[in-house]
Short mmCIF file of C-alpha atoms and ligand atoms in Angstrom, two decimals:
data_model
loop_
_atom_site.label_atom_id
_atom_site.label_comp_id
_atom_site.label_asym_id
_atom_site.label_seq_id
_atom_site.Cartn_x
_atom_site.Cartn_y
_atom_site.Cartn_z
CA UNK A 131 -32.58 141.83 -28.58
CA UNK A 132 -30.06 139.02 -28.88
CA UNK A 133 -29.38 138.73 -25.10
CA UNK A 134 -31.23 136.02 -23.16
CA UNK A 135 -33.83 137.93 -21.10
CA UNK A 136 -34.35 136.63 -17.52
CA UNK A 137 -37.86 135.25 -18.40
CA UNK A 138 -36.37 133.35 -21.50
CA UNK A 139 -33.56 132.13 -19.26
CA UNK A 140 -35.82 130.71 -16.66
CA UNK A 141 -37.93 128.95 -19.29
CA UNK A 142 -34.73 127.57 -20.77
CA UNK A 143 -33.61 126.40 -17.33
CA UNK A 144 -36.97 124.78 -16.55
CA UNK A 145 -36.86 123.03 -19.87
CA UNK A 146 -33.30 121.86 -19.36
CA UNK A 147 -34.17 120.57 -15.88
CA UNK A 148 -36.92 118.48 -17.29
CA UNK A 149 -34.59 117.01 -19.84
CA UNK A 150 -31.87 116.17 -17.45
CA UNK A 151 -31.21 112.91 -15.62
CA UNK A 152 -32.79 112.95 -12.12
CA UNK A 153 -29.51 113.23 -10.31
CA UNK A 154 -28.85 116.66 -11.99
CA UNK A 155 -32.39 117.63 -11.33
CA UNK A 156 -32.06 116.76 -7.61
CA UNK A 157 -28.95 118.89 -7.31
CA UNK A 158 -30.66 121.81 -8.85
CA UNK A 159 -33.54 121.55 -6.32
CA UNK A 160 -31.01 121.08 -3.57
CA UNK A 161 -28.72 123.92 -4.55
CA UNK A 162 -27.24 124.93 -1.22
CA UNK A 163 -25.93 128.42 -1.11
CA UNK A 164 -23.95 128.94 2.14
CA UNK A 165 -23.00 132.58 2.99
CA UNK A 166 -19.51 131.75 4.06
CA UNK A 167 -17.02 128.88 3.34
CA UNK A 168 -14.83 128.64 6.55
CA UNK A 169 -11.23 127.53 5.76
CA UNK A 170 -11.23 128.86 2.12
CA UNK A 171 -7.94 130.15 1.20
CA UNK A 172 -6.72 130.96 -2.38
CA UNK A 173 -4.19 133.43 -3.55
CA UNK A 174 -5.41 133.47 -7.25
CA UNK A 175 -8.89 134.44 -8.34
CA UNK A 176 -11.30 131.73 -7.45
CA UNK A 177 -12.72 129.70 -10.29
CA UNK A 178 -16.28 130.96 -10.79
CA UNK A 179 -17.27 127.65 -12.43
CA UNK A 180 -16.64 125.44 -9.34
CA UNK A 181 -19.63 124.84 -7.11
CA UNK A 182 -19.09 125.17 -3.36
CA UNK A 183 -18.94 121.41 -3.13
CA UNK A 184 -15.92 121.39 -5.46
CA UNK A 185 -17.71 119.98 -8.49
CA UNK A 186 -17.50 121.84 -11.80
CA UNK A 187 -20.35 123.74 -13.42
CA UNK A 188 -21.09 122.07 -16.70
CA UNK A 189 -24.55 123.27 -17.75
CA UNK A 190 -27.00 126.20 -17.30
CA UNK A 191 -28.87 124.49 -14.43
CA UNK A 192 -25.67 124.15 -12.39
CA UNK A 193 -24.79 127.70 -13.39
CA UNK A 194 -28.07 128.93 -11.97
CA UNK A 195 -27.07 127.29 -8.69
CA UNK A 196 -23.62 128.69 -8.85
CA UNK A 197 -25.11 132.27 -9.31
CA UNK A 198 -27.12 131.76 -6.19
CA UNK A 199 -24.05 130.58 -4.36
CA UNK A 200 -21.98 133.54 -5.49
CA UNK A 201 -24.79 136.01 -4.58
CA UNK A 202 -25.09 134.48 -1.10
CA UNK A 203 -21.25 134.57 -0.55
CA UNK A 204 -21.01 138.20 -1.59
CA UNK A 205 -23.80 139.06 0.76
CA UNK A 206 -22.10 136.88 3.54
CA UNK A 207 -18.69 138.43 3.26
CA UNK A 208 -19.02 142.03 2.05
CA UNK A 209 -22.43 143.28 1.05
CA UNK A 210 -24.62 142.22 3.89
CA UNK A 211 -28.15 140.83 3.64
CA UNK A 212 -30.20 142.01 0.71
CA UNK A 213 -33.94 141.81 1.76
CA UNK A 214 -36.42 140.59 -0.80
CA UNK A 215 -39.44 142.56 -2.03
CA UNK A 216 -41.42 143.44 1.05
CA UNK A 217 -45.16 142.66 1.19
CA UNK A 218 -46.25 146.16 0.37
CA UNK A 219 -44.84 148.04 -2.64
CA UNK A 220 -46.92 150.61 -4.57
CA UNK A 221 -46.20 153.63 -6.78
CA UNK A 222 -47.69 157.05 -7.10
CA UNK A 223 -46.76 158.81 -10.37
CA UNK A 224 -47.25 162.28 -11.62
CA UNK A 225 -46.10 163.80 -14.98
CA UNK A 226 -45.73 167.41 -15.97
CA UNK A 227 -44.38 167.83 -19.47
CA UNK A 228 -41.04 166.18 -19.75
CA UNK A 229 -40.77 165.60 -16.04
CA UNK A 230 -42.21 162.71 -14.10
CA UNK A 231 -42.16 161.97 -10.50
CA UNK A 232 -42.31 158.48 -9.11
CA UNK A 233 -42.86 157.84 -5.45
CA UNK A 234 -42.55 154.37 -4.27
CA UNK A 235 -43.96 153.24 -0.93
CA UNK A 236 -42.55 149.89 0.53
CA UNK A 237 -42.90 148.01 3.76
CA UNK A 238 -45.01 145.84 5.92
CA UNK A 239 -48.82 145.45 5.58
CA UNK A 240 -49.19 146.55 9.27
CA UNK A 241 -46.02 148.10 10.33
CA UNK A 242 -43.28 150.40 9.05
CA UNK A 243 -43.48 151.70 5.46
CA UNK A 244 -41.21 154.00 3.73
CA UNK A 245 -41.68 156.30 0.76
CA UNK A 246 -39.09 157.71 -1.63
CA UNK A 247 -39.29 159.76 -4.77
CA UNK A 248 -37.25 160.06 -7.87
CA UNK A 249 -37.58 162.38 -10.94
CA UNK A 250 -37.65 161.06 -14.54
CA UNK A 251 -36.84 163.29 -17.43
CA UNK A 252 -38.55 162.14 -20.53
CA UNK A 253 -37.48 162.43 -24.17
CA UNK A 254 -39.48 164.64 -26.48
CA UNK A 255 -39.77 161.81 -29.02
CA UNK A 256 -43.07 159.95 -29.01
CA UNK A 257 -43.29 156.98 -26.60
CA UNK A 258 -42.74 153.53 -28.14
CA UNK A 259 -45.66 151.07 -27.65
CA UNK A 260 -43.68 149.28 -24.91
CA UNK A 261 -42.76 152.60 -23.17
CA UNK A 262 -39.45 154.47 -23.09
CA UNK A 263 -36.19 152.66 -22.21
CA UNK A 264 -34.91 154.17 -18.94
CA UNK A 265 -31.41 154.94 -17.65
CA UNK A 266 -31.20 155.07 -13.89
CA UNK A 267 -28.25 157.24 -12.91
CA UNK A 268 -26.99 157.06 -9.27
CA UNK A 269 -26.89 160.56 -7.79
CA UNK A 270 -26.18 162.57 -10.92
CA UNK A 271 -25.83 161.75 -14.61
CA UNK A 272 -22.22 161.77 -15.83
CA UNK A 273 -22.59 160.04 -19.31
CA UNK A 274 -24.20 161.18 -22.44
CA UNK A 275 -27.58 159.54 -23.24
CA UNK A 276 -28.91 159.03 -26.86
CA UNK A 277 -32.31 160.37 -27.93
CA UNK A 278 -35.24 158.23 -27.03
CA UNK A 279 -34.10 157.16 -23.47
CA UNK A 280 -35.74 158.56 -20.39
CA UNK A 281 -33.41 159.34 -17.50
CA UNK A 282 -34.04 158.94 -13.75
CA UNK A 283 -31.59 160.47 -11.25
CA UNK A 284 -31.81 158.13 -8.26
CA UNK A 285 -31.16 159.74 -4.81
CA UNK A 286 -29.28 156.61 -3.64
CA UNK A 287 -27.33 158.67 -1.13
CA UNK A 288 -30.72 159.32 0.64
CA UNK A 289 -31.61 155.63 0.45
CA UNK A 290 -28.30 154.96 2.37
CA UNK A 291 -26.10 157.78 3.38
CA UNK A 292 -22.29 157.54 2.22
CA UNK A 293 -20.64 160.56 3.86
CA UNK A 294 -18.09 158.51 5.73
CA UNK A 295 -17.95 155.62 8.20
CA UNK A 296 -20.31 157.46 10.61
CA UNK A 297 -23.01 157.03 7.95
CA UNK A 298 -23.48 153.39 8.93
CA UNK A 299 -27.30 152.54 9.20
CA UNK A 300 -28.46 155.99 8.06
CA UNK A 301 -30.96 156.61 5.18
CA UNK A 302 -34.47 155.61 4.19
CA UNK A 303 -33.62 151.90 3.83
CA UNK A 304 -32.66 151.66 7.50
CA UNK A 305 -35.81 153.27 8.58
CA UNK A 306 -37.57 150.15 7.37
CA UNK A 307 -34.95 147.44 8.15
CA UNK A 308 -33.40 149.00 11.24
CA UNK A 309 -30.02 150.81 11.72
CA UNK A 310 -28.46 147.51 12.52
CA UNK A 311 -29.31 145.84 9.25
CA UNK A 312 -26.14 144.22 7.87
CA UNK A 313 -26.89 145.54 4.31
CA UNK A 314 -24.10 148.01 3.28
CA UNK A 315 -25.04 151.28 1.71
CA UNK A 316 -24.50 149.64 -1.85
CA UNK A 317 -26.78 146.81 -0.96
CA UNK A 318 -29.45 149.28 0.39
CA UNK A 319 -29.13 151.13 -2.93
CA UNK A 320 -29.60 147.91 -4.97
CA UNK A 321 -32.71 147.13 -2.89
CA UNK A 322 -33.85 150.64 -3.83
CA UNK A 323 -33.34 150.13 -7.52
CA UNK A 324 -35.34 146.91 -7.29
CA UNK A 325 -38.29 148.69 -5.67
CA UNK A 326 -38.19 151.52 -8.22
CA UNK A 327 -38.51 148.89 -10.91
CA UNK A 328 -41.37 147.25 -9.01
CA UNK A 329 -42.98 150.67 -8.85
CA UNK A 330 -42.50 151.26 -12.61
CA UNK A 331 -44.07 147.87 -13.41
CA UNK A 332 -47.11 148.81 -11.29
CA UNK A 333 -47.42 152.28 -12.84
CA UNK A 334 -48.00 151.79 -16.61
CA UNK A 335 -48.88 155.49 -16.74
CA UNK A 336 -45.20 156.16 -16.31
CA UNK A 337 -44.71 154.73 -19.76
CA UNK A 338 -41.36 153.02 -18.93
CA UNK A 339 -40.32 149.85 -20.69
CA UNK A 340 -39.14 147.82 -17.70
CA UNK A 341 -37.48 145.35 -20.07
CA UNK A 342 -35.15 148.09 -21.17
CA UNK A 343 -33.54 149.55 -17.99
CA UNK A 344 -29.98 150.62 -17.70
CA UNK A 345 -28.15 151.57 -14.46
CA UNK A 346 -25.03 153.80 -14.16
CA UNK A 347 -22.94 155.82 -11.78
CA UNK A 348 -19.58 157.05 -11.49
CA UNK A 349 -16.77 156.31 -8.86
CA UNK A 350 -18.47 155.34 -5.56
CA UNK A 351 -21.79 155.39 -7.44
CA UNK A 352 -20.17 153.17 -10.06
CA UNK A 353 -19.40 150.58 -7.50
CA UNK A 354 -23.11 150.82 -6.55
CA UNK A 355 -24.36 150.60 -10.07
CA UNK A 356 -22.43 147.32 -10.62
CA UNK A 357 -23.97 145.92 -7.43
CA UNK A 358 -27.47 146.76 -8.70
CA UNK A 359 -26.85 145.13 -12.04
CA UNK A 360 -25.60 142.04 -10.28
CA UNK A 361 -28.44 141.64 -7.80
CA UNK A 362 -31.41 142.77 -10.02
CA UNK A 363 -32.18 140.71 -13.10
CA UNK A 364 -34.53 143.30 -14.52
CA UNK A 365 -31.54 145.63 -15.13
CA UNK A 366 -30.81 145.01 -18.90
CA UNK A 367 -27.65 147.11 -19.13
CA UNK A 368 -25.13 147.91 -16.41
CA UNK A 369 -22.65 150.81 -16.88
CA UNK A 370 -20.18 151.37 -14.04
CA UNK A 371 -17.95 154.35 -14.76
CA UNK A 372 -14.55 154.66 -13.08
CA UNK A 373 -15.64 152.51 -10.16
CA UNK A 374 -12.22 151.52 -9.11
CA UNK A 375 -11.63 149.50 -6.07
CA UNK A 376 -14.67 147.78 -4.78
CA UNK A 377 -16.26 148.02 -8.23
CA UNK A 378 -14.98 146.41 -11.34
CA UNK A 379 -11.73 145.59 -9.71
CA UNK A 380 -10.85 142.41 -7.76
CA UNK A 381 -9.73 142.68 -4.11
CA UNK A 382 -6.81 140.30 -4.75
CA UNK A 383 -5.58 142.29 -7.83
CA UNK A 384 -5.77 145.67 -6.00
CA UNK A 385 -3.70 144.25 -3.19
CA UNK A 386 -1.19 142.89 -5.69
CA UNK A 387 -0.92 146.36 -7.36
CA UNK A 388 -0.38 147.91 -3.95
CA UNK A 389 2.14 145.32 -2.88
CA UNK A 390 4.00 145.96 -6.20
CA UNK A 391 4.51 149.53 -5.16
CA UNK A 392 1.65 151.53 -6.59
CA UNK A 393 -0.62 153.58 -4.37
CA UNK A 394 -4.06 152.11 -5.08
CA UNK A 395 -7.16 151.78 -2.99
CA UNK A 396 -7.49 148.35 -1.34
CA UNK A 397 -9.73 146.66 0.92
CA UNK A 398 -7.83 147.61 4.02
CA UNK A 399 -8.27 151.22 3.18
CA UNK A 400 -11.78 151.23 1.72
CA UNK A 401 -13.32 150.09 4.98
CA UNK A 402 -11.85 153.15 6.89
CA UNK A 403 -13.34 155.47 4.23
CA UNK A 404 -17.00 154.75 3.99
CA UNK A 405 -19.86 152.37 4.43
CA UNK A 406 -20.03 150.86 1.00
CA UNK A 407 -19.37 147.35 2.41
CA UNK A 408 -20.85 145.57 5.44
CA UNK A 409 -19.17 145.63 8.83
CA UNK A 410 -18.45 141.89 8.44
CA UNK A 411 -16.05 142.67 5.62
CA UNK A 412 -13.78 144.28 8.17
CA UNK A 413 -12.89 140.60 9.35
CA UNK A 414 -11.45 139.82 5.85
CA UNK A 415 -9.61 142.76 4.51
CA UNK A 416 -6.25 141.62 5.81
CA UNK A 417 -6.97 138.01 4.55
CA UNK A 418 -8.29 138.61 1.10
CA UNK A 419 -7.34 134.99 0.05
CA UNK A 420 -10.09 133.75 2.38
CA UNK A 421 -12.79 135.23 0.15
CA UNK A 422 -14.16 132.30 -1.89
CA UNK A 423 -15.20 134.84 -4.67
CA UNK A 424 -13.78 137.99 -6.07
CA UNK A 425 -15.37 140.75 -8.10
CA UNK A 426 -15.05 138.92 -11.38
CA UNK A 427 -17.79 136.64 -9.93
CA UNK A 428 -19.91 139.57 -8.69
CA UNK A 429 -19.72 141.10 -12.28
CA UNK A 430 -20.50 137.73 -13.68
CA UNK A 431 -23.91 137.69 -11.84
CA UNK A 432 -24.78 140.26 -14.59
CA UNK A 433 -24.18 137.81 -17.41
CA UNK A 434 -25.78 137.10 -19.84
CA UNK A 435 -27.28 140.56 -19.50
CA UNK A 436 -25.18 143.47 -20.77
CA UNK A 437 -22.48 145.32 -19.02
CA UNK A 438 -19.79 147.92 -20.17
CA UNK A 439 -17.43 149.39 -17.62
CA UNK A 440 -15.24 152.43 -18.16
CA UNK A 441 -12.01 152.94 -16.29
CA UNK A 442 -9.31 155.70 -16.15
CA UNK A 443 -5.63 154.99 -16.04
CA UNK A 444 -4.88 158.65 -15.11
CA UNK A 445 -5.67 157.65 -11.54
CA UNK A 446 -3.51 155.07 -9.93
CA UNK A 447 -5.88 155.07 -6.95
CA UNK A 448 -8.56 153.44 -9.09
CA UNK A 449 -6.35 150.47 -9.43
CA UNK A 450 -6.26 150.20 -13.21
CA UNK A 451 -4.44 146.84 -13.42
CA UNK A 452 -7.01 145.35 -11.03
CA UNK A 453 -10.03 146.49 -13.20
CA UNK A 454 -8.46 145.26 -16.43
CA UNK A 455 -7.45 141.92 -14.93
CA UNK A 456 -10.74 141.58 -13.01
CA UNK A 457 -12.92 142.26 -16.04
CA UNK A 458 -10.76 139.89 -18.14
CA UNK A 459 -11.54 137.16 -15.59
CA UNK A 460 -15.24 138.20 -15.57
CA UNK A 461 -15.35 138.05 -19.40
CA UNK A 462 -15.07 134.28 -19.24
CA UNK A 463 -18.53 134.11 -17.70
CA UNK A 464 -20.06 135.96 -20.69
CA UNK A 465 -18.02 133.56 -22.84
CA UNK A 466 -19.31 130.57 -21.06
CA UNK A 467 -22.84 131.77 -21.70
CA UNK A 468 -22.08 132.23 -25.44
CA UNK A 469 -22.40 136.10 -25.42
CA UNK A 470 -18.93 137.66 -24.85
CA UNK A 471 -20.06 140.69 -26.87
CA UNK A 472 -22.52 141.57 -24.07
CA UNK A 473 -19.58 142.38 -21.81
CA UNK A 474 -17.42 145.48 -22.62
CA UNK A 475 -14.58 147.11 -20.96
CA UNK A 476 -12.87 150.35 -22.02
CA UNK A 477 -9.98 151.85 -20.05
CA UNK A 478 -8.34 155.15 -21.28
CA UNK A 479 -6.41 157.70 -19.38
CA UNK A 480 -6.63 161.16 -20.62
CA UNK A 481 -9.50 162.86 -18.78
CA UNK A 482 -10.51 164.07 -15.34
CA UNK A 483 -12.30 161.66 -13.07
CA UNK A 484 -15.99 161.12 -14.11
CA UNK A 485 -15.75 163.18 -17.15
CA UNK A 486 -16.71 161.25 -20.42
CA UNK A 487 -14.72 162.16 -23.38
CA UNK A 488 -16.69 162.24 -26.63
CA UNK A 489 -14.56 159.61 -28.44
CA UNK A 490 -15.95 157.09 -25.95
CA UNK A 491 -19.45 157.66 -27.24
CA UNK A 492 -19.03 155.02 -29.92
CA UNK A 493 -18.84 152.13 -27.57
CA UNK A 494 -21.40 153.52 -25.09
CA UNK A 495 -23.99 154.22 -27.72
CA UNK A 496 -23.46 150.83 -29.22
CA UNK A 497 -24.40 149.27 -25.89
CA UNK A 498 -27.45 151.68 -25.57
CA UNK A 499 -28.50 150.94 -29.11
CA UNK A 500 -28.31 147.18 -28.80
CA UNK A 501 -29.63 146.70 -25.26
CA UNK A 502 -32.03 149.53 -24.79
CA UNK A 503 -33.03 150.70 -28.17
CA UNK A 504 -33.54 147.31 -29.73
CA UNK A 505 -30.87 147.62 -32.59
CA UNK A 506 -30.04 144.01 -32.17
CA UNK A 507 -27.36 143.84 -34.86
CA UNK A 508 -25.07 146.53 -33.49
CA UNK A 509 -21.65 145.45 -32.84
CA UNK A 510 -20.75 145.68 -29.08
CA UNK A 511 -17.36 144.01 -28.97
CA UNK A 512 -15.24 146.47 -26.99
CA UNK A 513 -12.57 145.30 -24.67
CA UNK A 514 -9.44 147.39 -24.35
CA UNK A 515 -7.00 149.20 -22.10
CA UNK A 516 -4.27 151.74 -22.57
CA UNK A 517 -2.78 150.55 -19.46
CA UNK A 518 0.95 149.97 -18.91
CA UNK A 519 0.21 149.60 -15.22
CA UNK A 520 3.43 151.49 -14.28
CA UNK A 521 5.55 148.43 -14.94
CA UNK A 522 3.56 146.06 -12.68
CA UNK A 523 3.26 142.80 -14.61
CA UNK A 524 -0.16 141.52 -15.61
CA UNK A 525 0.29 137.81 -16.10
CA UNK A 526 -3.15 136.34 -16.70
CA UNK A 527 -2.15 132.75 -15.99
CA UNK A 528 -1.05 133.81 -12.49
CA UNK A 529 -4.64 134.81 -11.55
CA UNK A 530 -6.90 132.93 -14.00
CA UNK A 531 -6.55 129.23 -13.70
CA UNK A 532 -9.64 128.20 -15.59
CA UNK A 533 -11.05 128.34 -19.14
CA UNK A 534 -14.61 129.08 -19.82
CA UNK A 535 -16.78 125.94 -20.01
CA UNK A 536 -19.53 126.00 -22.74
CA UNK A 537 -22.79 126.22 -20.73
CA UNK A 538 -25.87 125.05 -22.52
C1 LIG B 27 -13.45 155.55 -7.11
O1 LIG B 27 -14.46 155.78 -6.05
C2 LIG B 27 -14.14 156.56 -4.91
C3 LIG B 27 -12.95 156.05 -4.30
O2 LIG B 27 -13.27 154.67 -3.81
C4 LIG B 27 -12.64 156.75 -3.00
O3 LIG B 27 -11.49 156.39 -2.39
C5 LIG B 27 -12.51 158.29 -3.29
O4 LIG B 27 -12.44 159.00 -2.23
O5 LIG B 27 -13.58 158.71 -4.03
C6 LIG B 27 -13.92 158.06 -5.26
C7 LIG B 27 -15.10 158.72 -5.69
O6 LIG B 27 -16.22 158.38 -5.48
O7 LIG B 27 -14.98 159.85 -6.28
C8 LIG B 27 -16.09 160.67 -6.76
#
């Protein structure tokens, strides 16, 4: 695997920190990651390579701090608080032929604990020494999977219910953290992914290689899959499918598309539809320029790990200019980390929502081959759109006022 694994990255960061002048080291120790920046106002996409104090990110140590800042801001404005691993997490696992059942119990040593179960479908091929790679599919599987990869369908909508705005605070997650927890449904789902991976790490009998985990989902679940990839470093490959607004799109660009006359989903509408975002986000949807981040930075939390997102120009509502523009901006973060080929984007327009035409298999399987199946020389440079965006102009310089630094 060519990508920097989290463990390697932390070693690298530690080594870099030792070699750096003490003022840089001090700043690393003192990385302050506020959850909001009052007074922020920027019409263009915010530069992901500027720290909250206004200084530029010039190396990997500073980028580690910037990542923390972005993660904190996203929770502060739109995602709500993502709780860390609770004191108690343990799995039980049972297998019957090609079907496995993983139950994870999580909670307090003395106090509330919750349990949730997921089904794993195993390949019929023999298990590699390190265990099978695993694809976690939010709700239902909507993409093809190559041989040799196990699939877990994740009952994320039980972890946090997503029927409509009345679903706020409902689901297993909220039985542990309370119905008033600020975590949005997508944040609760991401927490669940982390606990599932904890469980798999603690259940070697499940024979899953926790260094080779992918997460996918379509539409609302694609938004969720991207969030899980962003907040959980143990996800090696993130595959949001037709996630649309609130996923691999940027709030600012969706607003621009709408203001240009298209009918797209934008922040003002999304908060009236469901509980994918925290209640606090309601305070910003009419003032998007106050967000000191946008979803290019959310996606960039995944870097240098792998991500490929798919979009569909057949549906204006998905905000196709926004996803292309937003992922173009996000791509600079993989460039800065020296691995642009770890970030793919493919936007076509000739199929129903959440269907996966077979001609897209080439790019998808390339990402599976390289990042889950260990075929490290596979070419994964895929970045394209068929979008004409209904005549709405995409002028990159209007939105992206930075160039990628080289971070080493
Ligand atoms: C693209 O994801 C959503 C979209 O945000 C909603 O407005 C629409 O109602 O549903 C889409 C979806 O999840 O479709 C399955």
